[in-house]
């Protein structure tokens, strides 16, 4: 008998966010969205009812997945909170931590030798989902770290009150952002499991298998 996510509602966020500076410029990041799309596909493959909130990426929607496209961190937050309740939330999106205080109504012209942009913190969607009155039974975060991976990942697991956090080292050739292959270490309060290195589609299947083991029946 193979375990399945049949009857479970899985909410996944994926991709980068774009924070508009003016009508032609934005602050973005290098997230390809591939990991999140692979996770959504693997969850659907395991029988879940999947909602995928996607930042700006050019990727096909996985079969059987309901997709909501967003651009900014604020829009991603609204779409994710609006899609609750869910049994599982998997926050793979690289949500901007800061956004311009206001978008300039017209294209900013070059004037002085320097330009100062004022940025304000965005809401932490993952922490908000974990603290929500309709909190999913399992809340899974992602952490992209360049060093001290376990310490920072476990710090986020505790601070954001998550059930699992999947950490990957970025800035290493052939892994993480903009690459096909990846390796993750998933931490929970009293354990950890290393997944990969493997193509993101295979890694996503392994992550969904672990999530299945951790999801209350
Ligand atoms: N995240 C989120 N909302 C934000 C920022 C991050 O939901 N505004 C989520 C991401 O989807 C990811 C996790 O938080 O699951 C980790 O994001 P990361 O940016 O690595 O961690 P931070 O807590 O923002 O810490 P830092 O940037 O300082 O490493």
Short mmCIF file of C-alpha atoms and ligand atoms in Angstrom, two decimals:
data_model
loop_
_atom_site.label_atom_id
_atom_site.label_comp_id
_atom_site.label_asym_id
_atom_site.label_seq_id
_atom_site.Cartn_x
_atom_site.Cartn_y
_atom_site.Cartn_z
CA UNK A 1 0.00 0.00 0.00
CA UNK A 2 1.51 3.32 -0.98
CA UNK A 3 0.73 6.33 1.19
CA UNK A 4 -1.04 9.22 -0.46
CA UNK A 5 -2.13 12.80 0.08
CA UNK A 6 -5.61 12.02 -1.26
CA UNK A 7 -8.20 14.36 0.26
CA UNK A 8 -5.53 16.75 1.56
CA UNK A 9 -5.34 20.35 0.44
CA UNK A 10 -1.75 21.49 -0.17
CA UNK A 11 -0.89 25.15 -0.68
CA UNK A 12 2.47 25.96 -2.28
CA UNK A 13 4.11 29.33 -2.93
CA UNK A 14 6.82 29.51 -5.57
CA UNK A 15 9.09 31.80 -7.52
CA UNK A 16 10.43 35.28 -6.85
CA UNK A 17 8.48 38.44 -6.16
CA UNK A 18 8.96 41.70 -8.03
CA UNK A 19 8.74 44.91 -6.04
CA UNK A 20 8.07 47.85 -8.31
CA UNK A 21 10.25 50.95 -8.04
CA UNK A 22 8.58 52.84 -10.89
CA UNK A 23 6.57 51.77 -13.99
CA UNK A 24 9.67 50.27 -15.67
CA UNK A 25 11.88 49.06 -12.81
CA UNK A 26 11.60 46.56 -10.01
CA UNK A 27 13.59 44.73 -7.35
CA UNK A 28 13.58 40.98 -7.98
CA UNK A 29 15.69 37.94 -7.22
CA UNK A 30 17.12 34.89 -9.00
CA UNK A 31 14.53 32.33 -7.88
CA UNK A 32 13.49 30.27 -10.93
CA UNK A 33 10.38 28.82 -9.29
CA UNK A 34 11.43 25.33 -10.47
CA UNK A 35 11.64 23.82 -7.00
CA UNK A 36 8.20 25.09 -6.01
CA UNK A 37 6.61 23.98 -9.27
CA UNK A 38 8.21 20.53 -8.84
CA UNK A 39 6.87 20.38 -5.26
CA UNK A 40 3.37 21.30 -6.48
CA UNK A 41 3.59 18.64 -9.21
CA UNK A 42 4.80 16.00 -6.73
CA UNK A 43 1.99 16.86 -4.28
CA UNK A 44 -0.58 16.57 -7.07
CA UNK A 45 1.04 13.27 -8.12
CA UNK A 46 0.53 12.03 -4.54
CA UNK A 47 -3.18 12.78 -4.85
CA UNK A 48 -3.41 16.16 -3.10
CA UNK A 49 -5.68 19.00 -4.11
CA UNK A 50 -2.97 21.58 -4.88
CA UNK A 51 -3.11 25.38 -5.04
CA UNK A 52 0.08 26.99 -6.35
CA UNK A 53 0.64 30.71 -5.74
CA UNK A 54 3.29 31.67 -8.27
CA UNK A 55 5.43 34.77 -8.54
CA UNK A 56 6.56 35.97 -11.99
CA UNK A 57 8.04 32.91 -13.74
CA UNK A 58 7.69 31.39 -17.21
CA UNK A 59 6.86 27.83 -16.25
CA UNK A 60 3.99 25.59 -17.33
CA UNK A 61 1.35 24.81 -14.72
CA UNK A 62 1.75 21.22 -13.48
CA UNK A 63 -1.13 18.86 -14.31
CA UNK A 64 -3.97 18.93 -11.85
CA UNK A 65 -2.71 22.07 -10.04
CA UNK A 66 -4.74 25.25 -9.56
CA UNK A 67 -2.42 28.22 -10.11
CA UNK A 68 -2.78 31.80 -8.90
CA UNK A 69 -0.28 34.23 -10.45
CA UNK A 70 1.02 37.15 -8.40
CA UNK A 71 3.79 39.71 -8.76
CA UNK A 72 4.65 41.37 -5.45
CA UNK A 73 5.14 40.18 -1.87
CA UNK A 74 1.91 41.93 -0.90
CA UNK A 75 -0.03 40.12 -3.65
CA UNK A 76 1.55 36.80 -2.70
CA UNK A 77 0.49 37.33 0.92
CA UNK A 78 -3.08 38.13 -0.09
CA UNK A 79 -3.33 35.08 -2.38
CA UNK A 80 -1.82 32.69 0.20
CA UNK A 81 -3.95 33.89 3.11
CA UNK A 82 -6.99 33.90 0.82
CA UNK A 83 -6.37 30.25 -0.12
CA UNK A 84 -6.50 29.04 3.51
CA UNK A 85 -7.58 26.71 5.00
CA UNK A 86 -5.15 24.05 3.85
CA UNK A 87 -3.74 20.90 5.43
CA UNK A 88 -0.18 21.70 4.37
CA UNK A 89 1.57 24.96 3.46
CA UNK A 90 4.92 24.76 1.66
CA UNK A 91 6.57 28.16 1.32
CA UNK A 92 9.17 27.80 -1.40
CA UNK A 93 8.75 31.34 -2.73
CA UNK A 94 11.68 33.74 -2.46
CA UNK A 95 9.54 36.54 -1.09
CA UNK A 96 11.18 39.97 -1.03
CA UNK A 97 12.05 40.98 2.52
CA UNK A 98 11.90 44.69 1.61
CA UNK A 99 9.84 46.71 -0.84
CA UNK A 100 10.04 50.37 -1.93
CA UNK A 101 8.07 52.58 0.48
CA UNK A 102 6.14 53.78 -2.53
CA UNK A 103 6.20 53.13 -6.26
CA UNK A 104 7.05 56.30 -8.21
CA UNK A 105 4.08 57.14 -10.47
CA UNK A 106 6.36 58.02 -13.41
CA UNK A 107 9.77 56.78 -14.58
CA UNK A 108 12.45 58.06 -12.22
CA UNK A 109 14.81 60.34 -14.21
CA UNK A 110 18.52 60.44 -13.52
CA UNK A 111 19.50 63.59 -11.69
CA UNK A 112 22.20 63.42 -9.02
CA UNK A 113 25.25 61.14 -8.82
CA UNK A 114 23.55 58.95 -6.24
CA UNK A 115 20.00 57.77 -5.70
CA UNK A 116 18.60 56.62 -2.37
CA UNK A 117 15.63 54.25 -2.37
CA UNK A 118 13.76 53.84 0.87
CA UNK A 119 12.67 50.23 1.47
CA UNK A 120 10.29 48.96 4.10
CA UNK A 121 9.94 45.42 5.49
CA UNK A 122 7.34 43.17 3.93
CA UNK A 123 5.10 40.90 6.01
CA UNK A 124 6.56 37.43 6.61
CA UNK A 125 3.94 35.26 4.90
CA UNK A 126 5.35 32.00 6.25
CA UNK A 127 5.30 33.20 9.87
CA UNK A 128 1.81 34.57 9.35
CA UNK A 129 0.54 31.25 8.01
CA UNK A 130 2.15 29.44 10.97
CA UNK A 131 0.43 31.82 13.44
CA UNK A 132 -2.91 31.86 11.60
CA UNK A 133 -6.11 30.82 13.40
CA UNK A 134 -6.66 28.38 10.52
CA UNK A 135 -3.08 27.15 10.67
CA UNK A 136 -2.36 24.20 8.37
CA UNK A 137 -1.44 21.02 10.29
CA UNK A 138 1.98 21.14 8.65
CA UNK A 139 3.83 24.36 7.80
CA UNK A 140 7.02 23.93 5.79
CA UNK A 141 9.53 26.71 5.16
CA UNK A 142 12.52 26.98 2.89
CA UNK A 143 15.78 28.61 3.80
CA UNK A 144 18.44 29.60 1.30
CA UNK A 145 21.68 30.13 3.17
CA UNK A 146 25.24 30.83 2.10
CA UNK A 147 26.86 29.65 5.36
CA UNK A 148 26.06 28.19 8.79
CA UNK A 149 23.13 26.39 7.15
CA UNK A 150 21.91 24.34 10.13
CA UNK A 151 22.14 27.16 12.66
CA UNK A 152 20.19 29.64 10.52
CA UNK A 153 17.67 27.03 9.38
CA UNK A 154 16.96 25.87 12.93
CA UNK A 155 16.71 29.51 14.00
CA UNK A 156 13.97 30.08 11.39
CA UNK A 157 12.23 26.80 12.33
CA UNK A 158 11.88 28.04 15.91
CA UNK A 159 11.31 31.76 15.27
CA UNK A 160 8.59 31.19 12.66
CA UNK A 161 7.07 28.21 14.57
CA UNK A 162 7.38 25.83 11.61
CA UNK A 163 7.03 22.06 11.52
CA UNK A 164 9.73 21.52 8.91
CA UNK A 165 12.33 23.67 7.20
CA UNK A 166 14.13 22.66 4.01
CA UNK A 167 17.51 24.30 3.79
CA UNK A 168 19.81 24.58 0.86
CA UNK A 169 23.18 26.17 0.45
CA UNK A 170 23.17 28.84 -2.24
CA UNK A 171 26.15 30.39 -3.91
CA UNK A 172 27.61 26.90 -4.54
CA UNK A 173 28.02 25.99 -8.23
CA UNK A 174 25.42 23.51 -9.50
CA UNK A 175 23.02 23.88 -6.60
CA UNK A 176 20.18 26.15 -5.54
CA UNK A 177 18.87 29.13 -7.48
CA UNK A 178 18.88 28.91 -11.29
CA UNK A 179 20.01 25.28 -11.37
CA UNK A 180 18.30 21.97 -12.22
CA UNK A 181 19.90 19.92 -9.44
CA UNK A 182 19.73 20.66 -5.78
CA UNK A 183 20.34 19.16 -2.36
CA UNK A 184 18.28 19.90 0.73
CA UNK A 185 18.57 19.16 4.40
CA UNK A 186 15.20 19.15 6.09
CA UNK A 187 15.16 19.94 9.81
CA UNK A 188 12.42 19.48 12.36
CA UNK A 189 12.47 19.87 16.11
CA UNK A 190 14.05 16.53 16.93
CA UNK A 191 15.44 15.32 13.65
CA UNK A 192 16.78 15.97 10.19
CA UNK A 193 17.00 14.24 6.81
CA UNK A 194 19.27 14.93 3.85
CA UNK A 195 17.66 14.77 0.40
CA UNK A 196 19.59 14.63 -2.88
CA UNK A 197 21.68 15.87 -4.59
CA UNK A 198 19.17 15.11 -7.30
CA UNK A 199 17.20 16.83 -10.05
CA UNK A 200 14.59 19.14 -8.54
CA UNK A 201 11.72 16.88 -9.71
CA UNK A 202 13.19 13.90 -7.79
CA UNK A 203 14.03 16.05 -4.77
CA UNK A 204 10.46 17.33 -4.72
CA UNK A 205 9.13 13.75 -4.67
CA UNK A 206 11.42 12.95 -1.71
CA UNK A 207 10.27 16.07 0.11
CA UNK A 208 6.60 15.20 -0.46
CA UNK A 209 7.30 11.68 0.84
CA UNK A 210 8.73 13.17 4.05
CA UNK A 211 5.77 15.57 4.32
CA UNK A 212 3.45 12.57 3.94
CA UNK A 213 5.18 10.86 6.86
CA UNK A 214 4.80 13.99 8.99
CA UNK A 215 1.20 14.89 8.07
CA UNK A 216 -1.39 13.82 10.65
CA UNK A 217 -3.80 11.28 9.10
N1 LIG B 1 9.22 34.14 3.55
C1 LIG B 1 7.91 34.61 3.55
N2 LIG B 1 7.67 35.96 3.55
C2 LIG B 1 8.71 36.84 3.54
C3 LIG B 1 10.04 36.37 3.54
C4 LIG B 1 10.26 35.01 3.53
O1 LIG B 1 6.96 33.81 3.56
N3 LIG B 1 8.43 38.14 3.52
C5 LIG B 1 9.45 32.68 3.60
C6 LIG B 1 10.01 32.06 2.35
O2 LIG B 1 8.98 31.62 1.50
C7 LIG B 1 10.81 30.88 2.92
C8 LIG B 1 11.25 31.35 4.28
O3 LIG B 1 10.40 32.46 4.59
O4 LIG B 1 9.98 29.74 3.13
C9 LIG B 1 12.68 31.75 4.41
O5 LIG B 1 12.94 32.94 3.80
P1 LIG B 1 14.36 33.68 3.95
O6 LIG B 1 14.27 34.93 3.15
O7 LIG B 1 15.46 32.71 3.66
O8 LIG B 1 14.42 33.94 5.48
P2 LIG B 1 14.21 35.21 6.32
O9 LIG B 1 13.43 34.78 7.50
O10 LIG B 1 13.65 36.31 5.45
O11 LIG B 1 15.66 35.55 6.82
P3 LIG B 1 16.98 36.12 6.08
O12 LIG B 1 16.52 36.72 4.75
O13 LIG B 1 17.48 37.11 7.03
O14 LIG B 1 17.87 34.94 5.87
#
